[in-house]
């Protein structure tokens, strides 16, 4: 049974969808004014795994996200880059879509853009004014938080406490300092026509209008970073439920922050790494593995040192994938007894993996189980008296299928093509010759020469692996480990 931690209730709840077998899911996306940073990528990876697991469980998932392509920061940045705001938004939206491919993040079923949904936003604001939840002042429209009885229910803040801590700005138009903007007046020629004059949509109203247009007045999951709980998601609930008279979202999910030296990574603070900077040093798979090594709701401390540790840990899983593939290409001996005990252990690990993700998508625990499965596989295929036979071949084929299936849920891919392309070429006999020389050096206890051959091969991208079945070699997947630009 899948249980999900719901920020709205502060509890893990049994997951039940509005429509049987279908999940409607909206995740807050980017303001497309710059390249994505690792905080953005963590969020995208976390919700990608949630989506993948829901699909594994048999749900049909309608996964929606957005690009905010209208605001002051975009206009300012466009001037700096000598682009129109539309050109700038397109540039960084496309850059994000390029980046997520590097991390094996499945694109959303639809990316909604604010500029394409202004009519829906104006209609929503108009209705809120008509229902006395909002008011207009000098071309600006504000939502009245006092008009919505449940304001604060997501963040757990009372209106009185928020009002006591609020600061009233000079010449404030708002009736209450906590009232938030639905429509913002702008200079002539810079915005969209509306009943209140030319302007732009407020930030919060965007997600409400776009998500309800695609998914309906009530949908299953709304996700985003923990920093969006207040005020963004709190305001989304207020304006959406005031507009429709219905519950907005059933399950609110929030991922933790990515921290540098204990502080949240943030563009406004200047303490962030863009995804492209990180991809110059590490592969998308290595970064993905690292970010999934913590539960999605927990903060994670980011550093290149921690990424190096994650790289080594991921390599253990990759090596098992390679070894398993090699074993399945051994010559098959005569039939023998099946090893039911081994396969029973494999199934136990598979079930533990699914149980971990069924407990609020616990990727950290799931990765631990995947390593346990790796240990079970290695112990079996690396036995000195291991031989491949008709019985265990079928078992190992199914084990490989399970292994890859679980890795796929986490979005981890293990390519074997690069190694196979080198086989049966001139490189193959040359490498075999070098390994024969290394083996003779080892027999003569000439460890220095043996280590030199191994190290020089590694320098050119060949990993030498000593196994109970003899010495083997693998291409150290150069393309996979090479960062993006």
Coordinates of C-alpha atoms in Angstrom, one line a residue:
X1 CA 0.0 0.0 0.0
X2 CA 1.4 3.4 -1.0
X3 CA 1.5 6.0 1.7
X4 CA 2.3 9.6 1.0
X5 CA 3.3 12.4 3.4
X6 CA 0.8 15.2 2.9
X7 CA 2.0 18.6 3.9
X8 CA -1.6 19.8 4.3
X9 CA -2.3 17.3 7.1
X10 CA 1.3 16.7 8.4
X11 CA 0.8 13.0 8.2
X12 CA 1.4 10.0 5.9
X13 CA -1.8 9.0 4.2
X14 CA -3.0 6.1 2.1
X15 CA -2.8 7.2 -1.5
X16 CA -6.1 7.2 -3.3
X17 CA -6.8 8.9 -6.6
X18 CA -9.8 10.8 -7.6
X19 CA -10.2 8.7 -10.7
X20 CA -9.4 5.0 -10.5
X21 CA -6.1 4.2 -12.1
X22 CA -5.2 7.8 -13.0
X23 CA -3.0 10.4 -11.3
X24 CA -3.3 14.1 -12.1
X25 CA -0.1 15.7 -11.0
X26 CA 1.2 19.3 -11.2
X27 CA 4.7 20.4 -10.2
X28 CA 5.9 24.0 -10.0
X29 CA 8.5 24.7 -12.7
X30 CA 11.0 27.4 -13.4
X31 CA 11.0 31.1 -14.0
X32 CA 13.0 31.0 -17.2
X33 CA 15.4 33.8 -16.7
X34 CA 18.7 31.8 -16.3
X35 CA 20.1 28.3 -16.5
X36 CA 18.7 25.8 -14.0
X37 CA 20.7 25.1 -10.8
X38 CA 21.0 21.9 -8.8
X39 CA 18.1 22.9 -6.5
X40 CA 15.8 22.9 -9.5
X41 CA 17.3 19.6 -10.8
X42 CA 16.8 18.0 -7.4
X43 CA 13.1 18.8 -7.5
X44 CA 12.8 17.6 -11.1
X45 CA 14.6 14.3 -10.3
X46 CA 12.5 13.7 -7.1
X47 CA 9.2 14.1 -8.9
X48 CA 10.5 12.2 -11.8
X49 CA 11.0 9.1 -9.5
X50 CA 7.6 9.7 -8.0
X51 CA 6.1 9.7 -11.4
X52 CA 8.1 6.6 -12.5
X53 CA 7.0 4.7 -9.4
X54 CA 3.4 5.6 -9.8
X55 CA 3.6 4.3 -13.4
X56 CA 5.3 1.1 -12.2
X57 CA 2.3 0.6 -9.8
X58 CA 0.1 0.8 -12.9
X59 CA -1.2 4.3 -12.7
X60 CA -1.7 6.5 -15.8
X61 CA 0.0 9.7 -14.8
X62 CA -0.8 13.1 -16.4
X63 CA 2.3 15.0 -15.3
X64 CA 2.2 18.8 -15.8
X65 CA 4.7 21.6 -15.0
X66 CA 5.1 25.2 -16.0
X67 CA 7.4 27.9 -17.2
X68 CA 6.9 31.3 -15.8
X69 CA 7.8 33.5 -18.7
X70 CA 6.4 36.8 -17.5
X71 CA 8.0 38.9 -14.7
X72 CA 10.3 41.8 -14.0
X73 CA 13.4 39.6 -13.7
X74 CA 12.9 38.3 -17.2
X75 CA 12.5 41.8 -18.7
X76 CA 15.6 43.0 -16.9
X77 CA 17.7 40.0 -18.0
X78 CA 16.4 40.3 -21.5
X79 CA 17.8 43.9 -21.7
X80 CA 21.1 42.7 -20.3
X81 CA 21.3 39.9 -23.0
X82 CA 20.0 42.2 -25.8
X83 CA 17.0 39.9 -26.4
X84 CA 13.3 40.3 -26.2
X85 CA 11.6 38.8 -23.1
X86 CA 10.1 36.2 -25.4
X87 CA 13.5 35.2 -26.9
X88 CA 15.0 35.1 -23.4
X89 CA 12.3 32.8 -22.0
X90 CA 12.6 30.5 -25.0
X91 CA 16.3 30.3 -24.6
X92 CA 16.2 29.2 -21.0
X93 CA 13.2 27.0 -21.3
X94 CA 15.0 25.1 -24.1
X95 CA 18.1 25.0 -22.0
X96 CA 16.2 23.4 -19.2
X97 CA 14.8 20.7 -21.5
X98 CA 18.3 20.0 -22.7
X99 CA 19.6 19.8 -19.2
X100 CA 17.0 17.3 -17.9
X101 CA 17.9 14.9 -20.7
X102 CA 21.4 14.7 -19.2
X103 CA 19.9 13.6 -15.9
X104 CA 17.5 11.2 -17.5
X105 CA 14.5 13.1 -16.3
X106 CA 11.3 12.4 -18.4
X107 CA 9.8 15.6 -19.7
X108 CA 6.4 16.6 -18.4
X109 CA 3.4 15.7 -20.5
X110 CA 2.9 19.4 -20.9
X111 CA 4.8 22.5 -19.9
X112 CA 2.3 25.4 -19.5
X113 CA 3.4 28.9 -20.2
X114 CA 1.9 31.9 -18.4
X115 CA 2.0 34.0 -21.6
X116 CA -0.2 31.4 -23.3
X117 CA -2.8 31.4 -20.5
X118 CA -3.4 35.1 -19.7
X119 CA -7.1 34.9 -20.8
X120 CA -7.7 32.1 -18.2
X121 CA -6.0 34.1 -15.6
X122 CA -8.0 37.3 -16.3
X123 CA -11.2 35.2 -16.1
X124 CA -10.2 33.8 -12.7
X125 CA -9.3 37.2 -11.3
X126 CA -12.6 38.6 -12.6
X127 CA -14.6 35.8 -10.8
X128 CA -12.7 36.4 -7.6
X129 CA -13.6 40.1 -7.6
X130 CA -17.3 39.2 -8.4
X131 CA -17.3 36.8 -5.4
X132 CA -15.8 39.5 -3.1
X133 CA -12.5 37.6 -2.5
X134 CA -10.5 40.2 -4.4
X135 CA -10.5 44.0 -5.0
X136 CA -9.0 46.4 -7.5
X137 CA -7.0 49.6 -6.6
X138 CA -5.4 51.8 -9.3
X139 CA -5.1 49.0 -11.8
X140 CA -3.8 46.5 -9.3
X141 CA -5.9 43.6 -8.1
X142 CA -5.3 42.0 -4.7
X143 CA -6.7 38.9 -3.0
X144 CA -8.2 39.5 0.5
X145 CA -6.8 36.9 2.8
X146 CA -9.4 37.8 5.5
X147 CA -12.1 36.8 3.1
X148 CA -10.9 33.2 2.9
X149 CA -11.6 31.4 6.2
X150 CA -9.0 28.7 5.9
X151 CA -6.0 30.9 5.0
X152 CA -2.9 29.4 6.6
X153 CA -4.0 25.8 6.6
X154 CA -1.1 24.5 4.5
X155 CA 1.7 26.3 6.4
X156 CA 0.1 25.9 9.8
X157 CA 0.1 29.7 10.4
X158 CA -2.8 31.6 11.9
X159 CA -3.8 34.8 10.3
X160 CA -3.5 36.7 13.6
X161 CA 0.2 35.6 13.9
X162 CA 1.0 36.5 10.4
X163 CA -0.6 39.9 10.7
X164 CA 1.3 40.6 13.9
X165 CA 4.6 39.9 12.2
X166 CA 3.8 41.8 9.0
X167 CA 5.3 45.1 8.0
X168 CA 3.2 47.7 6.2
X169 CA 5.0 49.4 3.3
X170 CA 4.7 53.1 2.7
X171 CA 1.7 54.1 0.5
X172 CA 0.4 50.6 0.7
X173 CA -2.7 50.1 -1.4
X174 CA -3.7 46.8 0.3
X175 CA -6.4 46.6 2.9
X176 CA -4.3 44.1 4.8
X177 CA -0.5 43.8 4.5
X178 CA -0.9 40.0 3.8
X179 CA -3.2 40.5 0.8
X180 CA -1.4 39.3 -2.3
X181 CA -1.4 40.5 -5.9
X182 CA -3.5 38.8 -8.6
X183 CA -2.9 41.4 -11.3
X184 CA -0.1 44.0 -11.5
X185 CA -0.4 47.3 -13.3
X186 CA 2.5 48.0 -15.8
X187 CA 3.5 50.8 -18.2
X188 CA 1.6 51.1 -21.4
X189 CA 2.9 48.7 -24.1
X190 CA 4.5 46.3 -21.6
X191 CA 1.6 44.1 -20.6
X192 CA -1.7 42.6 -21.5
X193 CA -5.1 44.4 -21.7
X194 CA -7.5 43.6 -18.9
X195 CA -10.7 45.1 -17.3
X196 CA -8.3 46.9 -14.9
X197 CA -5.9 48.3 -17.4
X198 CA -2.7 47.0 -18.9
X199 CA -0.8 44.6 -16.6
X200 CA 0.8 41.3 -15.8
X201 CA -0.6 38.3 -13.8
X202 CA 0.6 38.0 -10.2
X203 CA 2.9 35.1 -9.6
X204 CA 0.6 32.9 -7.5
X205 CA -2.5 33.1 -9.8
X206 CA -0.5 31.6 -12.7
X207 CA -0.2 28.1 -11.2
X208 CA -3.8 28.0 -10.1
X209 CA -5.2 29.0 -13.5
X210 CA -3.0 26.8 -15.5
X211 CA -3.2 23.7 -13.3
X212 CA -7.0 23.8 -13.1
X213 CA -7.4 24.4 -16.8
X214 CA -5.5 21.2 -17.5
X215 CA -6.3 19.0 -14.5
X216 CA -9.7 20.3 -13.2
X217 CA -10.8 22.1 -10.1
X218 CA -9.5 19.3 -7.9
X219 CA -6.6 17.0 -8.7
X220 CA -4.4 14.5 -6.9
X221 CA -0.9 15.8 -6.4
X222 CA 0.7 19.2 -6.3
X223 CA 4.5 19.3 -5.8
X224 CA 7.3 21.8 -5.4
X225 CA 10.1 22.8 -3.1
X226 CA 9.6 23.3 0.6
X227 CA 10.4 27.0 0.2
X228 CA 7.1 27.3 -1.8
X229 CA 4.8 26.2 1.0
X230 CA 4.4 29.8 2.1
X231 CA 3.4 32.1 0.5
X232 CA 3.1 30.5 -2.9
X233 CA 1.2 27.3 -2.3
X234 CA -0.7 28.8 0.6
X235 CA -2.0 31.5 -1.8
X236 CA -2.7 29.0 -4.5
X237 CA -5.0 27.2 -2.2
X238 CA -6.8 30.3 -1.1
X239 CA -7.5 31.7 -4.6
X240 CA -8.3 28.3 -6.1
X241 CA -10.8 27.2 -3.5
X242 CA -12.3 30.7 -3.4
X243 CA -12.7 30.6 -7.1
X244 CA -14.1 27.0 -7.5
X245 CA -15.7 26.4 -4.1
X246 CA -14.0 23.0 -4.2
X247 CA -10.9 21.4 -2.6
X248 CA -7.9 22.3 -4.7
X249 CA -5.5 19.4 -4.2
X250 CA -5.6 16.2 -2.3
X251 CA -1.9 15.6 -1.6
X252 CA 0.7 18.3 -1.2
X253 CA 4.3 17.1 -1.6
X254 CA 7.4 19.2 -0.9
X255 CA 11.0 18.3 -1.5
X256 CA 13.8 19.5 0.7
X257 CA 16.4 22.1 -0.1
X258 CA 19.9 21.6 -1.6
X259 CA 22.3 23.3 0.8
X260 CA 25.8 24.7 0.5
X261 CA 27.7 24.9 3.8
X262 CA 24.4 24.5 5.6
X263 CA 22.6 27.3 3.7
X264 CA 19.9 26.9 1.1
X265 CA 21.2 27.1 -2.5
X266 CA 19.6 30.2 -4.0
X267 CA 20.1 32.4 -7.0
X268 CA 19.2 35.5 -5.0
X269 CA 22.0 34.6 -2.5
X270 CA 24.5 33.9 -5.3
X271 CA 25.4 30.5 -3.6
X272 CA 24.5 28.1 -6.3
X273 CA 25.9 25.7 -9.0
X274 CA 24.1 25.6 -12.3
X275 CA 23.4 22.2 -13.6
X276 CA 25.7 22.8 -16.6
X277 CA 28.6 23.7 -14.3
X278 CA 28.2 20.4 -12.4
X279 CA 27.8 18.4 -15.6
X280 CA 31.4 19.5 -16.6
X281 CA 32.7 17.5 -13.6
X282 CA 30.2 14.6 -13.2
X283 CA 27.8 12.7 -15.3
X284 CA 24.0 13.2 -15.0
X285 CA 23.7 9.7 -13.7
X286 CA 26.2 10.4 -10.9
X287 CA 24.4 13.6 -9.9
X288 CA 21.0 11.9 -10.0
X289 CA 22.3 9.0 -7.8
X290 CA 23.7 11.5 -5.3
X291 CA 20.5 13.5 -5.1
X292 CA 18.4 10.4 -4.6
X293 CA 20.6 9.2 -1.8
X294 CA 18.5 11.3 0.6
X295 CA 14.8 11.1 1.2
X296 CA 13.1 13.7 -1.0
X297 CA 11.7 15.7 2.0
X298 CA 15.1 16.0 3.7
X299 CA 17.6 18.7 2.9
X300 CA 20.8 17.6 1.3
X301 CA 24.3 19.1 1.6
X302 CA 25.9 19.5 -1.8
X303 CA 29.6 19.4 -2.5
X304 CA 31.9 17.9 -5.1
X305 CA 33.5 15.7 -2.4
X306 CA 30.1 14.1 -1.8
X307 CA 29.6 13.7 -5.5
X308 CA 32.9 11.8 -5.7
X309 CA 31.7 9.5 -3.0
X310 CA 28.4 8.9 -4.8
X311 CA 30.3 8.2 -8.0
X312 CA 32.3 5.4 -6.4
X313 CA 29.1 4.0 -4.9
X314 CA 27.3 4.1 -8.2
X315 CA 30.3 2.4 -9.9
X316 CA 29.7 -0.7 -7.6
X317 CA 26.2 -1.0 -9.1
X318 CA 27.5 -0.5 -12.6
X319 CA 30.2 -3.2 -12.2
X320 CA 27.5 -5.7 -11.1
X321 CA 25.5 -4.9 -14.2
X322 CA 28.6 -5.6 -16.4
X323 CA 29.5 -8.8 -14.5
X324 CA 25.9 -10.1 -14.8
X325 CA 25.9 -9.4 -18.5
X326 CA 29.2 -11.3 -18.9
X327 CA 28.1 -14.3 -16.9
X328 CA 25.0 -14.6 -19.1
X329 CA 27.3 -14.8 -22.1
X330 CA 29.2 -17.8 -20.7
X331 CA 28.9 -21.2 -22.4
X332 CA 26.0 -23.0 -20.9
X333 CA 26.9 -26.3 -19.2
X334 CA 24.6 -29.3 -18.7
X335 CA 21.5 -29.0 -16.7
X336 CA 21.9 -28.9 -12.9
X337 CA 19.8 -28.1 -9.8
X338 CA 18.2 -24.6 -9.6
X339 CA 19.4 -22.4 -6.8
X340 CA 16.0 -21.5 -5.4
X341 CA 17.6 -20.0 -2.3
X342 CA 19.4 -17.3 -4.4
X343 CA 16.3 -16.4 -6.4
X344 CA 14.1 -16.2 -3.3
X345 CA 16.6 -13.7 -1.9
X346 CA 16.4 -11.7 -5.1
X347 CA 12.6 -11.6 -4.8
X348 CA 12.9 -10.5 -1.2
X349 CA 15.1 -7.6 -2.2
X350 CA 12.7 -6.6 -5.0
X351 CA 9.8 -6.6 -2.5
X352 CA 11.9 -4.5 0.0
X353 CA 12.7 -2.0 -2.8
X354 CA 9.0 -1.6 -3.6
X355 CA 8.2 -1.3 0.1
X356 CA 10.7 1.5 0.5
X357 CA 9.2 3.5 -2.3
X358 CA 5.7 2.7 -1.1
X359 CA 6.6 4.5 2.2
X360 CA 6.5 8.0 0.9
X361 CA 8.9 7.4 -1.9
X362 CA 11.9 6.7 0.2
X363 CA 14.7 6.7 -2.4
X364 CA 17.5 6.6 0.2
X365 CA 16.2 3.3 1.5
X366 CA 15.5 2.0 -2.0
X367 CA 19.1 2.7 -3.0
X368 CA 20.3 0.8 0.1
X369 CA 18.1 -2.2 -1.0
X370 CA 19.6 -2.0 -4.5
X371 CA 23.0 -2.3 -3.1
X372 CA 21.9 -5.3 -1.0
X373 CA 20.6 -6.9 -4.2
X374 CA 24.0 -6.2 -5.8
X375 CA 25.7 -8.0 -2.9
X376 CA 23.4 -11.0 -3.4
X377 CA 24.1 -11.2 -7.1
X378 CA 27.9 -10.8 -6.7
X379 CA 28.0 -13.5 -4.0
X380 CA 26.3 -15.9 -6.3
X381 CA 28.0 -15.3 -9.6
X382 CA 31.5 -14.9 -8.1
X383 CA 31.5 -18.3 -6.4
X384 CA 34.7 -20.2 -7.4
X385 CA 32.7 -23.2 -8.5
X386 CA 30.1 -21.2 -10.4
X387 CA 29.1 -22.6 -13.8
X388 CA 26.3 -21.3 -16.0
X389 CA 23.8 -24.0 -16.7
X390 CA 20.3 -24.3 -18.2
X391 CA 18.6 -23.9 -14.8
X392 CA 20.5 -20.9 -13.4
X393 CA 20.6 -19.2 -16.8
X394 CA 16.8 -18.7 -16.6
X395 CA 17.1 -17.5 -13.0
X396 CA 19.9 -15.0 -13.8
X397 CA 18.0 -13.7 -16.9
X398 CA 15.0 -13.0 -14.6
X399 CA 17.4 -11.5 -12.0
X400 CA 18.8 -9.2 -14.6
X401 CA 15.3 -8.1 -15.6
X402 CA 14.5 -7.3 -12.0
X403 CA 17.7 -5.5 -11.5
X404 CA 17.2 -3.3 -14.5
X405 CA 13.5 -2.8 -13.7
X406 CA 14.4 -1.4 -10.2
X407 CA 17.2 0.8 -11.6
X408 CA 14.7 2.2 -14.2
X409 CA 12.3 3.3 -11.4
X410 CA 15.2 5.4 -10.0
X411 CA 16.0 6.6 -13.5
X412 CA 19.5 4.9 -13.5
X413 CA 20.7 3.6 -16.8
X414 CA 23.7 1.3 -17.4
X415 CA 24.8 1.2 -21.0
X416 CA 26.8 -1.7 -22.3
X417 CA 27.1 -0.8 -26.0
X418 CA 30.4 1.0 -25.7
X419 CA 32.1 -2.1 -24.5
X420 CA 30.5 -4.4 -27.0
X421 CA 31.6 -2.2 -29.9
X422 CA 35.3 -2.7 -29.0
X423 CA 35.0 -6.5 -29.0
X424 CA 36.1 -8.4 -32.1
X425 CA 38.3 -5.5 -33.3
X426 CA 42.0 -5.0 -33.3
X427 CA 41.8 -3.6 -29.7
X428 CA 40.4 -6.9 -28.3
X429 CA 43.5 -9.1 -29.1
X430 CA 45.9 -6.3 -28.1
X431 CA 44.2 -5.8 -24.7
X432 CA 44.1 -9.6 -24.2
X433 CA 47.9 -9.7 -24.9
X434 CA 48.5 -7.0 -22.3
X435 CA 46.4 -8.9 -19.8
X436 CA 48.4 -12.1 -20.5
X437 CA 51.6 -10.2 -19.8
X438 CA 50.1 -8.9 -16.6
X439 CA 49.1 -12.4 -15.5
X440 CA 52.7 -13.7 -16.1
X441 CA 54.0 -10.7 -14.1
X442 CA 51.7 -11.6 -11.3
X443 CA 52.8 -15.3 -11.4
X444 CA 56.4 -14.1 -11.2
X445 CA 55.4 -11.8 -8.2
X446 CA 56.5 -8.8 -10.3
X447 CA 53.7 -6.7 -8.8
X448 CA 55.2 -3.4 -10.0
X449 CA 54.9 -4.4 -13.6
X450 CA 51.5 -5.9 -13.2
X451 CA 50.2 -2.7 -11.5
X452 CA 51.8 -0.6 -14.3
X453 CA 49.9 -2.5 -17.0
X454 CA 46.7 -2.2 -15.1
X455 CA 47.2 1.6 -14.4
X456 CA 48.2 2.4 -18.0
X457 CA 45.1 0.6 -19.3
X458 CA 43.0 2.5 -16.9
X459 CA 44.4 5.8 -18.2
X460 CA 43.1 5.0 -21.7
X461 CA 39.7 4.0 -20.4
X462 CA 40.1 0.3 -19.8
X463 CA 39.1 -1.1 -16.4
X464 CA 40.9 -4.3 -15.4
X465 CA 38.7 -6.5 -13.1
X466 CA 40.1 -9.5 -11.3
X467 CA 37.3 -12.0 -10.7
X468 CA 37.1 -15.7 -9.4
X469 CA 36.6 -16.6 -13.1
X470 CA 39.9 -14.9 -14.1
X471 CA 40.9 -11.4 -15.2
X472 CA 38.3 -9.4 -17.3
X473 CA 38.2 -5.9 -18.8
X474 CA 35.6 -3.3 -19.5
X475 CA 35.5 0.0 -21.3
X476 CA 35.2 2.7 -18.6
X477 CA 32.2 4.2 -20.3
X478 CA 33.8 7.5 -21.3
X479 CA 30.7 9.1 -22.9
X480 CA 28.6 8.2 -19.9
X481 CA 31.0 9.8 -17.5
X482 CA 31.8 12.8 -19.5
X483 CA 30.0 16.0 -18.4
X484 CA 27.8 18.2 -20.6
X485 CA 28.7 21.6 -21.9

